[in-house]
Short mmCIF file of C-alpha atoms and ligand atoms in Angstrom, two decimals:
data_model
loop_
_atom_site.label_atom_id
_atom_site.label_comp_id
_atom_site.label_asym_id
_atom_site.label_seq_id
_atom_site.Cartn_x
_atom_site.Cartn_y
_atom_site.Cartn_z
CA MET A 1 -41.58 16.78 15.98
CA THR A 2 -42.89 16.27 12.48
CA ILE A 3 -44.92 13.26 11.51
CA PRO A 4 -43.35 11.41 8.59
CA GLU A 5 -45.44 11.50 5.42
CA THR A 6 -45.15 7.80 4.81
CA PRO A 7 -45.08 6.17 8.21
CA ALA A 8 -44.85 2.78 6.50
CA SER A 9 -41.35 3.44 5.25
CA PRO A 10 -38.79 3.07 8.01
CA THR A 11 -36.29 5.78 8.81
CA PRO A 12 -33.08 5.24 6.87
CA LEU A 13 -30.32 3.81 9.01
CA LEU A 14 -28.05 6.49 7.60
CA GLN A 15 -28.87 9.93 6.25
CA MET A 16 -26.20 12.25 4.93
CA ARG A 17 -27.46 15.69 3.94
CA LYS A 18 -25.83 18.44 1.89
CA ILE A 19 -22.36 17.23 2.66
CA ARG A 20 -19.69 19.63 1.46
CA LYS A 21 -15.95 19.15 1.55
CA THR A 22 -13.27 21.25 -0.10
CA PHE A 23 -9.52 20.88 -0.27
CA PRO A 24 -7.11 23.57 -1.39
CA GLY A 25 -7.79 23.90 -5.10
CA THR A 26 -10.49 21.22 -5.19
CA VAL A 27 -14.16 20.99 -4.37
CA ALA A 28 -14.31 17.26 -3.65
CA LEU A 29 -17.98 17.36 -2.58
CA ALA A 30 -20.14 20.35 -3.43
CA SER A 31 -23.32 19.10 -1.78
CA VAL A 32 -24.17 15.44 -1.52
CA ASP A 33 -27.07 13.49 -0.04
CA LEU A 34 -27.04 9.80 0.75
CA ASP A 35 -29.74 7.60 2.29
CA VAL A 36 -28.97 4.04 3.26
CA TYR A 37 -31.40 1.51 4.73
CA ALA A 38 -30.71 -1.45 6.96
CA GLY A 39 -30.61 -4.69 4.99
CA GLU A 40 -29.44 -3.20 1.71
CA VAL A 41 -26.27 -3.14 -0.33
CA HIS A 42 -26.08 0.47 -1.35
CA CYS A 43 -23.77 1.05 -4.30
CA LEU A 44 -21.93 4.30 -4.73
CA LEU A 45 -20.98 4.90 -8.34
CA GLY A 46 -19.01 7.63 -10.03
CA GLU A 47 -15.96 8.30 -12.15
CA ASN A 48 -12.45 8.50 -10.72
CA GLY A 49 -12.37 11.60 -8.56
CA ALA A 50 -16.17 11.95 -8.29
CA GLY A 51 -15.96 12.09 -4.49
CA LYS A 52 -16.93 8.58 -3.38
CA SER A 53 -13.99 7.92 -1.06
CA THR A 54 -14.14 11.42 0.36
CA LEU A 55 -17.81 10.96 1.30
CA MET A 56 -16.97 7.69 3.02
CA LYS A 57 -14.07 9.23 4.91
CA ILE A 58 -16.49 11.83 6.23
CA LEU A 59 -18.89 9.09 7.26
CA ALA A 60 -16.06 7.35 9.10
CA GLY A 61 -14.99 10.48 10.93
CA SER A 62 -11.61 10.65 9.17
CA TYR A 63 -12.50 13.93 7.45
CA ILE A 64 -14.63 16.67 8.95
CA PRO A 65 -17.06 18.11 6.40
CA ASP A 66 -17.15 21.87 5.75
CA SER A 67 -20.91 21.66 6.20
CA GLY A 68 -23.78 19.21 6.11
CA GLU A 69 -25.49 16.81 8.44
CA ILE A 70 -25.27 13.12 9.27
CA ARG A 71 -28.06 11.19 11.01
CA ILE A 72 -28.01 7.64 12.20
CA ASP A 73 -31.43 6.15 13.01
CA GLY A 74 -32.72 9.67 12.54
CA GLU A 75 -30.48 11.10 15.27
CA PRO A 76 -27.92 13.75 14.29
CA VAL A 77 -24.35 12.69 14.97
CA GLN A 78 -21.10 14.59 14.77
CA PHE A 79 -17.81 12.84 14.27
CA ALA A 80 -14.57 14.55 15.10
CA HIS A 81 -12.43 11.43 15.10
CA PRO A 82 -12.45 7.97 13.47
CA LEU A 83 -13.20 6.43 16.88
CA ASP A 84 -16.48 8.34 16.92
CA GLY A 85 -17.44 6.64 13.70
CA ILE A 86 -16.57 3.22 15.07
CA ARG A 87 -18.58 3.86 18.23
CA ALA A 88 -21.57 4.85 16.11
CA GLY A 89 -21.36 1.49 14.36
CA ILE A 90 -19.53 2.43 11.18
CA SER A 91 -16.70 0.41 9.78
CA VAL A 92 -14.78 1.27 6.63
CA ILE A 93 -12.55 -0.88 4.47
CA TYR A 94 -10.47 1.68 2.68
CA GLN A 95 -9.44 1.57 -0.94
CA GLU A 96 -5.83 2.04 0.09
CA LEU A 97 -5.62 -0.67 2.73
CA ASP A 98 -4.58 0.74 6.08
CA LEU A 99 -3.20 -2.39 7.64
CA PHE A 100 0.00 -2.42 9.68
CA ALA A 101 2.35 -4.42 7.51
CA ASP A 102 4.73 -5.41 10.29
CA LEU A 103 2.04 -6.71 12.61
CA THR A 104 0.35 -10.08 12.44
CA VAL A 105 -3.11 -10.63 11.05
CA ALA A 106 -4.52 -11.17 14.56
CA GLN A 107 -2.88 -7.98 15.83
CA ASN A 108 -4.34 -6.02 12.96
CA LEU A 109 -7.78 -7.48 13.48
CA PHE A 110 -7.98 -6.37 17.09
CA LEU A 111 -5.81 -3.30 17.07
CA GLY A 112 -7.00 -1.12 19.93
CA HIS A 113 -9.58 -3.65 21.09
CA SER A 114 -7.70 -6.85 21.86
CA PRO A 115 -9.24 -9.11 24.49
CA SER A 116 -7.31 -8.15 27.63
CA THR A 117 -7.43 -7.69 31.39
CA GLY A 118 -5.57 -4.88 33.05
CA GLY A 119 -3.67 -4.11 29.90
CA ILE A 120 -2.47 -7.68 29.38
CA VAL A 121 -3.52 -9.01 26.00
CA HIS A 122 -4.85 -12.55 25.95
CA ARG A 123 -2.98 -13.78 22.96
CA ARG A 124 -4.54 -17.18 22.71
CA GLU A 125 -8.03 -15.74 22.86
CA ARG A 126 -7.08 -13.11 20.33
CA ARG A 127 -5.76 -15.75 17.98
CA GLN A 128 -8.90 -17.83 18.41
CA ARG A 129 -11.21 -14.94 17.75
CA ALA A 130 -9.10 -13.88 14.78
CA ARG A 131 -9.52 -17.40 13.39
CA GLU A 132 -13.31 -17.05 13.69
CA TYR A 133 -13.36 -13.76 11.80
CA LEU A 134 -11.02 -15.11 9.14
CA ASP A 135 -13.31 -18.11 8.71
CA ARG A 136 -16.22 -15.77 8.22
CA VAL A 137 -14.54 -14.24 5.18
CA GLY A 138 -13.42 -17.61 3.89
CA ALA A 139 -9.74 -16.92 4.59
CA THR A 140 -7.55 -19.92 5.25
CA PHE A 141 -4.23 -18.28 6.12
CA SER A 142 -2.90 -18.16 9.68
CA PRO A 143 -3.81 -15.38 12.14
CA ASP A 144 -0.11 -15.37 13.03
CA ALA A 145 1.03 -14.46 9.53
CA ARG A 146 2.71 -11.10 9.18
CA VAL A 147 0.57 -8.91 6.94
CA ALA A 148 3.59 -7.87 4.85
CA ASP A 149 4.18 -11.53 3.94
CA LEU A 150 0.67 -12.07 2.60
CA PRO A 151 -0.30 -11.67 -1.04
CA ILE A 152 -2.40 -8.64 -1.75
CA ALA A 153 -5.65 -10.63 -2.03
CA ASP A 154 -5.14 -12.03 1.47
CA GLN A 155 -4.39 -8.56 2.81
CA GLN A 156 -7.72 -7.48 1.36
CA LEU A 157 -9.49 -10.33 3.14
CA THR A 158 -7.73 -9.32 6.36
CA ALA A 159 -9.08 -5.80 6.02
CA ILE A 160 -12.58 -7.14 5.48
CA ALA A 161 -12.30 -9.46 8.48
CA ARG A 162 -11.11 -6.55 10.57
CA ALA A 163 -14.11 -4.47 9.58
CA LEU A 164 -16.34 -7.18 11.02
CA THR A 165 -14.65 -7.27 14.43
CA THR A 166 -16.21 -4.05 15.66
CA ASP A 167 -19.75 -5.33 15.14
CA ALA A 168 -20.58 -2.41 12.89
CA ARG A 169 -24.08 -1.77 11.55
CA ILE A 170 -22.87 0.11 8.50
CA ILE A 171 -19.96 -1.43 6.64
CA VAL A 172 -18.33 0.53 3.85
CA MET A 173 -16.34 -1.36 1.23
CA ASP A 174 -14.31 0.87 -1.05
CA GLU A 175 -13.34 -1.29 -4.02
CA PRO A 176 -12.91 -4.44 -1.94
CA THR A 177 -12.56 -6.67 -4.96
CA ALA A 178 -10.14 -4.61 -7.04
CA THR A 179 -7.25 -6.91 -6.12
CA LEU A 180 -9.15 -10.16 -5.82
CA GLY A 181 -9.49 -13.08 -8.18
CA GLU A 182 -12.84 -14.61 -8.98
CA ALA A 183 -12.87 -17.17 -6.17
CA ASP A 184 -12.11 -14.53 -3.54
CA VAL A 185 -14.73 -12.21 -5.00
CA GLU A 186 -17.31 -14.93 -4.34
CA LYS A 187 -16.14 -15.07 -0.71
CA VAL A 188 -16.70 -11.34 -0.40
CA TYR A 189 -20.19 -11.67 -1.88
CA ASP A 190 -21.00 -14.35 0.70
CA VAL A 191 -19.85 -12.07 3.50
CA ILE A 192 -21.96 -9.22 2.14
CA ARG A 193 -25.06 -11.39 1.79
CA ARG A 194 -24.72 -12.55 5.38
CA LEU A 195 -24.22 -9.02 6.66
CA VAL A 196 -27.34 -7.63 5.04
CA ALA A 197 -29.42 -10.70 5.91
CA ASP A 198 -28.40 -9.84 9.45
CA GLY A 199 -30.00 -6.39 9.16
CA ARG A 200 -26.80 -4.44 8.56
CA ALA A 201 -26.18 -2.07 5.69
CA VAL A 202 -23.30 -2.33 3.27
CA ILE A 203 -22.13 0.63 1.22
CA TYR A 204 -20.32 -0.76 -1.78
CA ILE A 205 -17.98 1.06 -4.14
CA SER A 206 -16.75 -0.61 -7.30
CA HIS A 207 -15.94 0.23 -10.89
CA ARG A 208 -16.88 -3.28 -11.96
CA LEU A 209 -20.46 -2.82 -12.98
CA ASP A 210 -21.19 -6.53 -13.22
CA GLU A 211 -20.58 -6.64 -9.47
CA ILE A 212 -23.14 -3.93 -8.89
CA ALA A 213 -25.69 -5.91 -10.86
CA THR A 214 -24.91 -9.06 -8.87
CA ILE A 215 -24.77 -7.75 -5.34
CA GLY A 216 -26.40 -4.29 -5.27
CA THR A 217 -29.81 -3.25 -3.95
CA ARG A 218 -29.84 0.46 -4.72
CA ILE A 219 -27.50 2.92 -6.37
CA THR A 220 -26.46 6.49 -5.73
CA VAL A 221 -24.44 8.04 -8.55
CA LEU A 222 -22.05 10.91 -7.84
CA ARG A 223 -20.67 13.18 -10.52
CA ASP A 224 -18.11 15.89 -9.82
CA GLY A 225 -19.09 16.13 -6.16
CA VAL A 226 -22.87 16.27 -6.56
CA ASN A 227 -25.70 13.73 -6.73
CA ALA A 228 -26.34 12.66 -10.30
CA ALA A 229 -28.92 9.90 -9.82
CA LYS A 230 -30.48 7.46 -7.40
CA TYR A 231 -32.44 4.29 -8.18
CA PRO A 232 -32.84 0.59 -7.44
CA VAL A 233 -30.53 -1.83 -9.22
CA ALA A 234 -33.50 -3.86 -10.40
CA GLY A 235 -35.05 -2.26 -13.44
CA THR A 236 -32.00 -0.20 -14.41
CA ASP A 237 -28.91 -1.29 -16.31
CA ALA A 238 -25.24 -0.55 -16.74
CA GLU A 239 -25.88 1.66 -19.74
CA ARG A 240 -28.04 3.95 -17.64
CA TRP A 241 -25.52 3.97 -14.78
CA ILE A 242 -22.69 4.87 -17.10
CA SER A 243 -24.55 7.72 -18.72
CA ASP A 244 -25.38 9.11 -15.28
CA MET A 245 -21.74 8.79 -14.22
CA ILE A 246 -20.29 10.57 -17.21
CA GLY A 247 -23.12 13.05 -17.78
CA ASP A 248 -23.18 14.59 -21.21
CA LYS A 249 -19.49 13.96 -21.82
CA LYS A 250 -19.13 12.22 -25.11
CA SER A 251 -18.85 8.49 -24.70
CA GLU A 252 -16.41 6.63 -26.88
CA LEU A 253 -16.84 3.39 -25.08
CA THR A 254 -18.54 1.56 -27.86
CA GLU A 255 -15.78 2.16 -30.38
CA HIS A 256 -15.72 -0.67 -32.84
CA ARG A 257 -12.51 -1.92 -34.14
CA SER A 258 -11.50 -3.78 -37.19
CA ARG A 259 -8.74 -6.25 -37.63
CA ARG A 260 -5.34 -4.64 -37.65
CA THR A 261 -2.69 -5.92 -39.93
CA LEU A 262 0.01 -7.51 -37.88
CA ASP A 263 3.09 -7.71 -39.97
CA GLY A 264 5.57 -6.34 -37.46
CA GLU A 265 8.71 -8.24 -36.58
CA LEU A 266 8.51 -10.87 -33.86
CA ALA A 267 9.52 -8.73 -30.90
CA LEU A 268 9.42 -11.28 -28.12
CA GLU A 269 9.41 -15.04 -28.47
CA ILE A 270 9.02 -16.99 -25.27
CA ASP A 271 10.17 -20.45 -26.25
CA ARG A 272 9.95 -21.69 -22.71
CA VAL A 273 9.69 -20.34 -19.18
CA THR A 274 9.79 -22.78 -16.30
CA ILE A 275 9.62 -22.55 -12.55
CA PRO A 276 9.45 -26.04 -11.08
CA ARG A 277 5.94 -26.92 -9.91
CA VAL A 278 4.68 -23.42 -10.69
CA LEU A 279 5.02 -22.53 -14.30
CA ASP A 280 5.83 -24.20 -17.59
CA VAL A 281 4.81 -21.96 -20.46
CA ARG A 282 5.95 -22.58 -24.03
CA ASP A 283 5.59 -20.85 -27.33
CA VAL A 284 4.13 -17.46 -26.64
CA SER A 285 5.16 -14.70 -28.98
CA VAL A 286 4.19 -11.14 -29.71
CA ARG A 287 4.98 -8.96 -32.70
CA ALA A 288 5.90 -5.33 -32.80
CA GLY A 289 2.62 -3.47 -33.13
CA GLU A 290 0.59 -6.23 -31.57
CA ILE A 291 -1.47 -6.30 -28.38
CA LEU A 292 -1.45 -9.78 -26.92
CA GLY A 293 -3.97 -10.57 -24.19
CA LEU A 294 -3.12 -12.99 -21.39
CA ALA A 295 -6.22 -14.52 -19.88
CA GLY A 296 -6.63 -16.97 -17.03
CA LEU A 297 -8.02 -17.43 -13.56
CA GLY A 298 -6.29 -16.05 -10.47
CA GLY A 299 -3.23 -18.22 -9.95
CA ALA A 300 -3.07 -19.34 -13.58
CA GLY A 301 0.41 -17.88 -13.82
CA ARG A 302 -0.12 -14.64 -15.72
CA SER A 303 1.65 -12.37 -13.22
CA THR A 304 4.39 -14.92 -12.65
CA LEU A 305 5.02 -15.21 -16.37
CA LEU A 306 5.27 -11.45 -16.82
CA ALA A 307 7.47 -11.02 -13.75
CA SER A 308 9.79 -13.81 -14.96
CA VAL A 309 10.19 -12.38 -18.43
CA PHE A 310 10.92 -9.03 -16.82
CA GLY A 311 13.66 -10.57 -14.70
CA ALA A 312 11.83 -9.84 -11.47
CA GLN A 313 11.26 -13.48 -10.67
CA LYS A 314 13.69 -16.38 -10.89
CA ALA A 315 12.87 -18.75 -13.70
CA GLN A 316 14.51 -20.82 -16.38
CA MET A 317 13.91 -19.13 -19.66
CA ARG A 318 14.57 -19.42 -23.35
CA LEU A 319 13.67 -16.09 -24.91
CA ARG A 320 14.34 -14.31 -28.16
CA VAL A 321 14.05 -10.59 -28.62
CA PHE A 322 13.79 -9.46 -32.22
CA GLY A 323 15.04 -12.86 -33.30
CA ARG A 324 18.13 -12.91 -31.08
CA PRO A 325 18.41 -15.21 -28.07
CA VAL A 326 18.74 -13.12 -24.90
CA LYS A 327 19.49 -13.89 -21.29
CA ILE A 328 17.39 -12.01 -18.77
CA GLY A 329 18.52 -12.63 -15.24
CA SER A 330 17.52 -9.36 -13.66
CA VAL A 331 15.26 -6.38 -14.10
CA ARG A 332 18.29 -4.44 -15.24
CA ASP A 333 18.77 -6.88 -18.13
CA ALA A 334 15.13 -6.51 -19.08
CA VAL A 335 15.27 -2.74 -19.02
CA ARG A 336 18.40 -2.83 -21.16
CA HIS A 337 16.42 -4.73 -23.79
CA ARG A 338 13.79 -2.03 -23.41
CA PHE A 339 11.18 -4.08 -21.60
CA GLY A 340 8.71 -2.31 -19.33
CA LEU A 341 6.47 -3.92 -16.71
CA VAL A 342 3.55 -2.34 -14.93
CA PRO A 343 3.16 -4.73 -12.00
CA GLU A 344 -0.09 -5.84 -10.45
CA SER A 345 0.57 -4.37 -7.01
CA ARG A 346 1.67 -1.06 -8.44
CA LYS A 347 0.27 0.90 -5.52
CA THR A 348 3.12 -0.30 -3.37
CA GLN A 349 5.73 -0.71 -6.07
CA GLY A 350 5.11 2.10 -8.43
CA LEU A 351 4.50 5.33 -6.54
CA LEU A 352 6.28 7.66 -4.18
CA LEU A 353 3.30 8.94 -2.29
CA GLY A 354 4.97 12.04 -0.92
CA LEU A 355 6.07 13.35 -4.30
CA SER A 356 4.07 15.33 -6.79
CA VAL A 357 2.10 14.02 -9.73
CA ALA A 358 4.63 15.38 -12.20
CA ARG A 359 7.57 13.89 -10.34
CA ASN A 360 5.97 10.48 -10.14
CA ALA A 361 5.01 10.44 -13.77
CA GLY A 362 8.49 11.49 -14.78
CA LEU A 363 10.51 9.26 -12.50
CA ALA A 364 13.13 7.67 -14.66
CA ALA A 365 13.86 4.63 -12.59
CA LEU A 366 13.58 3.26 -9.11
CA ARG A 367 16.65 1.50 -7.90
CA GLY A 368 17.18 0.29 -4.37
CA GLY A 369 14.54 2.68 -3.16
CA SER A 370 16.22 5.80 -4.41
CA ALA A 371 14.65 7.74 -7.18
CA LEU A 372 16.48 9.26 -10.06
CA PHE A 373 15.10 12.63 -10.71
CA PRO A 374 12.90 13.23 -13.68
CA ARG A 375 14.54 14.37 -16.81
CA GLU A 376 13.08 17.28 -18.64
CA ARG A 377 12.55 15.11 -21.66
CA GLU A 378 10.47 12.65 -19.71
CA GLN A 379 8.35 15.30 -18.14
CA ARG A 380 7.65 16.68 -21.55
CA ARG A 381 6.59 13.24 -22.61
CA THR A 382 4.39 12.41 -19.63
CA GLY A 383 2.53 15.72 -19.73
CA PRO A 384 0.40 14.83 -22.75
CA ILE A 385 -0.20 11.29 -21.51
CA LEU A 386 -1.43 12.53 -18.13
CA LYS A 387 -3.82 14.68 -20.09
CA GLN A 388 -4.89 11.89 -22.42
CA LEU A 389 -5.70 9.72 -19.43
CA SER A 390 -7.53 12.74 -17.94
CA VAL A 391 -5.75 12.63 -14.61
CA LYS A 392 -7.75 14.71 -12.18
CA ALA A 393 -5.40 16.67 -9.94
CA ALA A 394 -5.52 20.21 -8.58
CA SER A 395 -2.15 20.78 -10.26
CA PRO A 396 0.80 18.73 -11.53
CA HIS A 397 2.59 19.72 -8.34
CA GLN A 398 -0.01 18.18 -6.06
CA GLU A 399 1.22 15.30 -3.91
CA ILE A 400 0.16 12.02 -5.39
CA ARG A 401 -1.29 10.67 -2.13
CA LEU A 402 -3.98 13.34 -2.30
CA LEU A 403 -5.33 12.04 -5.60
CA SER A 404 -8.28 9.70 -5.78
CA GLY A 405 -7.38 6.00 -6.02
CA GLY A 406 -8.09 5.75 -9.72
CA ASN A 407 -6.14 8.87 -10.53
CA GLN A 408 -3.10 7.50 -8.72
CA GLN A 409 -3.31 4.44 -10.96
CA LYS A 410 -3.37 6.62 -14.02
CA VAL A 411 -0.15 8.33 -12.96
CA VAL A 412 1.64 4.99 -12.59
CA LEU A 413 0.46 3.95 -16.00
CA ALA A 414 1.49 7.28 -17.51
CA LYS A 415 4.96 6.78 -16.13
CA TRP A 416 5.35 3.51 -18.00
CA LEU A 417 3.56 4.51 -21.12
CA ALA A 418 5.86 7.48 -21.47
CA ARG A 419 8.99 5.39 -21.54
CA ASP A 420 10.71 4.31 -24.62
CA THR A 421 9.78 0.64 -24.29
CA ARG A 422 9.76 -1.82 -27.13
CA ILE A 423 8.10 -4.59 -25.15
CA LEU A 424 5.51 -3.42 -22.68
CA LEU A 425 4.07 -5.86 -20.14
CA LEU A 426 0.92 -4.71 -18.36
CA ASP A 427 -0.47 -6.66 -15.43
CA GLU A 428 -4.13 -5.83 -14.73
CA PRO A 429 -3.72 -2.25 -15.94
CA THR A 430 -7.35 -1.19 -15.55
CA ARG A 431 -7.98 -2.14 -11.94
CA GLY A 432 -9.55 0.74 -10.09
CA LEU A 433 -10.13 2.75 -13.25
CA ASP A 434 -13.57 3.98 -14.15
CA ILE A 435 -15.07 2.95 -17.42
CA GLY A 436 -14.06 6.10 -19.30
CA ALA A 437 -10.51 5.88 -17.98
CA LYS A 438 -10.30 2.27 -19.14
CA ALA A 439 -11.15 3.34 -22.65
CA ASP A 440 -8.57 6.15 -22.41
CA LEU A 441 -5.95 3.66 -21.28
CA TYR A 442 -6.56 1.23 -24.11
CA ARG A 443 -6.48 4.08 -26.59
CA GLN A 444 -3.00 4.96 -25.28
CA VAL A 445 -1.91 1.35 -25.46
CA ARG A 446 -3.12 1.15 -29.05
CA LEU A 447 -1.18 4.28 -29.91
CA LEU A 448 1.95 2.75 -28.45
CA ALA A 449 1.40 -0.43 -30.43
CA GLU A 450 0.84 1.55 -33.58
CA GLY A 451 4.13 3.28 -32.81
CA GLY A 452 5.81 -0.13 -32.91
CA ALA A 453 5.71 -1.42 -29.33
CA ALA A 454 4.83 -5.03 -28.61
CA VAL A 455 2.32 -5.14 -25.77
CA VAL A 456 1.28 -7.98 -23.49
CA VAL A 457 -1.75 -7.29 -21.29
CA ALA A 458 -2.75 -9.67 -18.50
CA SER A 459 -6.32 -9.12 -17.39
CA SER A 460 -9.06 -10.90 -15.49
CA GLU A 461 -11.62 -8.96 -17.46
CA LEU A 462 -12.11 -11.09 -20.54
CA ASN A 463 -14.44 -8.56 -22.13
CA GLU A 464 -11.63 -6.00 -22.07
CA LEU A 465 -9.28 -8.39 -23.80
CA MET A 466 -11.98 -9.28 -26.31
CA ALA A 467 -12.35 -5.61 -27.15
CA ASN A 468 -8.71 -4.64 -27.22
CA ALA A 469 -6.35 -7.54 -27.82
CA ASP A 470 -5.34 -8.75 -31.25
CA ARG A 471 -4.82 -12.24 -29.94
CA ILE A 472 -5.52 -13.93 -26.62
CA VAL A 473 -3.36 -16.58 -24.98
CA VAL A 474 -5.06 -18.52 -22.18
CA LEU A 475 -3.06 -19.85 -19.26
CA HIS A 476 -4.30 -22.47 -16.83
CA GLU A 477 -2.42 -23.75 -13.79
CA GLY A 478 0.87 -22.48 -15.10
CA ARG A 479 0.54 -23.76 -18.65
CA LYS A 480 -0.57 -22.39 -21.97
CA VAL A 481 -3.92 -23.80 -22.98
CA GLY A 482 -4.21 -22.24 -26.39
CA GLU A 483 -4.42 -19.15 -28.53
CA PHE A 484 -7.62 -17.42 -29.52
CA ASP A 485 -8.75 -14.77 -31.93
CA PRO A 486 -11.13 -12.32 -30.25
CA LEU A 487 -12.71 -11.43 -33.57
CA THR A 488 -13.70 -14.96 -34.50
CA ASP A 489 -13.70 -17.00 -31.27
CA SER A 490 -16.64 -16.35 -28.98
CA GLU A 491 -16.20 -15.04 -25.46
CA GLN A 492 -17.99 -18.12 -24.19
CA HIS A 493 -15.57 -20.39 -25.97
CA ILE A 494 -12.55 -18.60 -24.49
CA SER A 495 -14.15 -18.49 -21.05
CA HIS A 496 -14.55 -22.22 -21.21
CA ALA A 497 -10.85 -22.64 -21.93
CA ILE A 498 -9.98 -20.33 -19.04
CA ILE A 499 -12.01 -22.34 -16.56
CA SER A 500 -11.50 -25.88 -17.83
CA GLY A 501 -7.93 -25.58 -19.00
CA ARG A 502 -8.89 -27.25 -22.28
CA ALA A 503 -8.81 -25.58 -25.66
CA SER A 504 -11.47 -27.48 -27.60
N1 ATP B 1 -6.73 14.96 1.16
C1 ATP B 1 -6.98 15.52 -0.02
N2 ATP B 1 -6.37 16.68 -0.39
C2 ATP B 1 -6.62 17.24 -1.57
N3 ATP B 1 -7.49 16.75 -2.48
C3 ATP B 1 -8.14 15.62 -2.17
C4 ATP B 1 -7.91 14.93 -0.93
N4 ATP B 1 -8.71 13.84 -0.90
C5 ATP B 1 -9.38 13.82 -2.09
N5 ATP B 1 -9.05 14.91 -2.83
C6 ATP B 1 -9.60 15.25 -4.16
O1 ATP B 1 -11.01 15.16 -4.09
C7 ATP B 1 -11.55 14.62 -5.32
C8 ATP B 1 -12.41 13.43 -4.99
O2 ATP B 1 -11.58 12.36 -4.60
P1 ATP B 1 -12.13 10.94 -4.11
O3 ATP B 1 -10.94 10.20 -3.60
O4 ATP B 1 -13.27 11.12 -3.19
O5 ATP B 1 -12.63 10.30 -5.49
P2 ATP B 1 -13.26 8.84 -5.77
O6 ATP B 1 -14.65 9.06 -6.26
O7 ATP B 1 -13.09 7.98 -4.60
O8 ATP B 1 -12.38 8.34 -7.01
P3 ATP B 1 -11.73 6.89 -7.36
O9 ATP B 1 -12.77 6.11 -8.11
O10 ATP B 1 -10.60 7.23 -8.29
O11 ATP B 1 -11.28 6.24 -6.11
C9 ATP B 1 -10.34 14.32 -6.19
O12 ATP B 1 -10.18 15.37 -7.10
C10 ATP B 1 -9.18 14.25 -5.22
O13 ATP B 1 -7.96 14.61 -5.82
MG1 MG B 2 -11.89 6.30 -4.24
#
């Protein structure tokens, strides 16, 4: 036995050493170290495809590393199966939620470890305990709800609650807040604070750097499957983190823009969209060539507005497209008028996980679950966009489910950007994208606008809208609050409107 050099510093709760993992055609992790202490929120940063999720799947026992060593409390462990990870006190909330959609919340929470005697599950007890865990994450929905019927934010809270049921000492959260609105993000922070105060460790993955600053203790940065940096959150800043994530790649993130002349035709005029008790939005318009930002809190009606205009949601509408009144009663109508919508929950709506990258990007249309096959023309068009968005895949023929989370998002976006749309509606397009990919995306969107498309972008990230939108419309509780000019109105001023629902 060796005597530690600094006996004062405790052994890390978790040590991962020289972890290597390759897939056919890809070195996901070349050699990675990670030390995590009890009582800390350890943030794992890196670009899309850097290897974060792969490292966590190895920690959980879902993937077996090619080589390397894992120690818990200084003792070497070897996981051959996810159950081994759970037994060793590790619980992972995966980026792509792995809940069983047809089961209830309570069933999901205690899958494989329901309170039971002799194989008989005590339902009432299970429901009661589920309620306790849901309360812990600030969730108010019923334990009897079917997961498939819950909105995506509630599914995320279910996954977090489930991670707590095994009494884990190390809890991994892989982009837990990507689908959450601000209020739910606060709930997650509360959970995290309680967990670490309790002496557990949280490993936290997020592309939202403000979250890292708020909740993080220390940071490990990965770049292309190796360690790029390691430091405490205190005393470092986002600029430093970003430069360590992207290395010496040229950064174009601070691009400054000037006012664009907006003299295109009025492409879409929303005179009025109403859904009783939900939405009543009037007078929103966007010109050809313009990027209109839609800001608001979760539940303000941004997604509902976009879905309605796209014919995906029933609403009473008075719309004009290029000056002519149109009736949009279905998605088919919207597509005929050359509308495109990238929905918020695109993971479930936008991708065929078993098909290749190229196929997905080129898919012409999805109708009743059957896919029309890509046309040559479309593949030719998506190719360059996939490249512009720097999609990281072993080859265009790789199955999409094998891509990192962020790279899957890019493929969905490419699919829509490649289409010949005149009015493009984007709902939270940058969720899950790293900071470089966000800039790539907005560059593409700008190109489309310059080519004559009218673009509406709904986003919870006001700073993104400030940097990229020509105009910002704020919604609050289903109504339009006002219009703002990101070049002359301050972010604070707009923020105030978003929260208060008043324009002054
Ligand atoms: N099962 C798999 N088969 C083949 N390649 C894989 C598999 N899992 C991951 N990869 C590849 O390994 C690399 C690292 O992926 P990983 O999912 O760990 O990235 P990440 O850092 O989590 O990115 P993101 O921020 O986009 O979620 C990627 O190039 C990905 O395509
Ligand atoms: Mg990932």
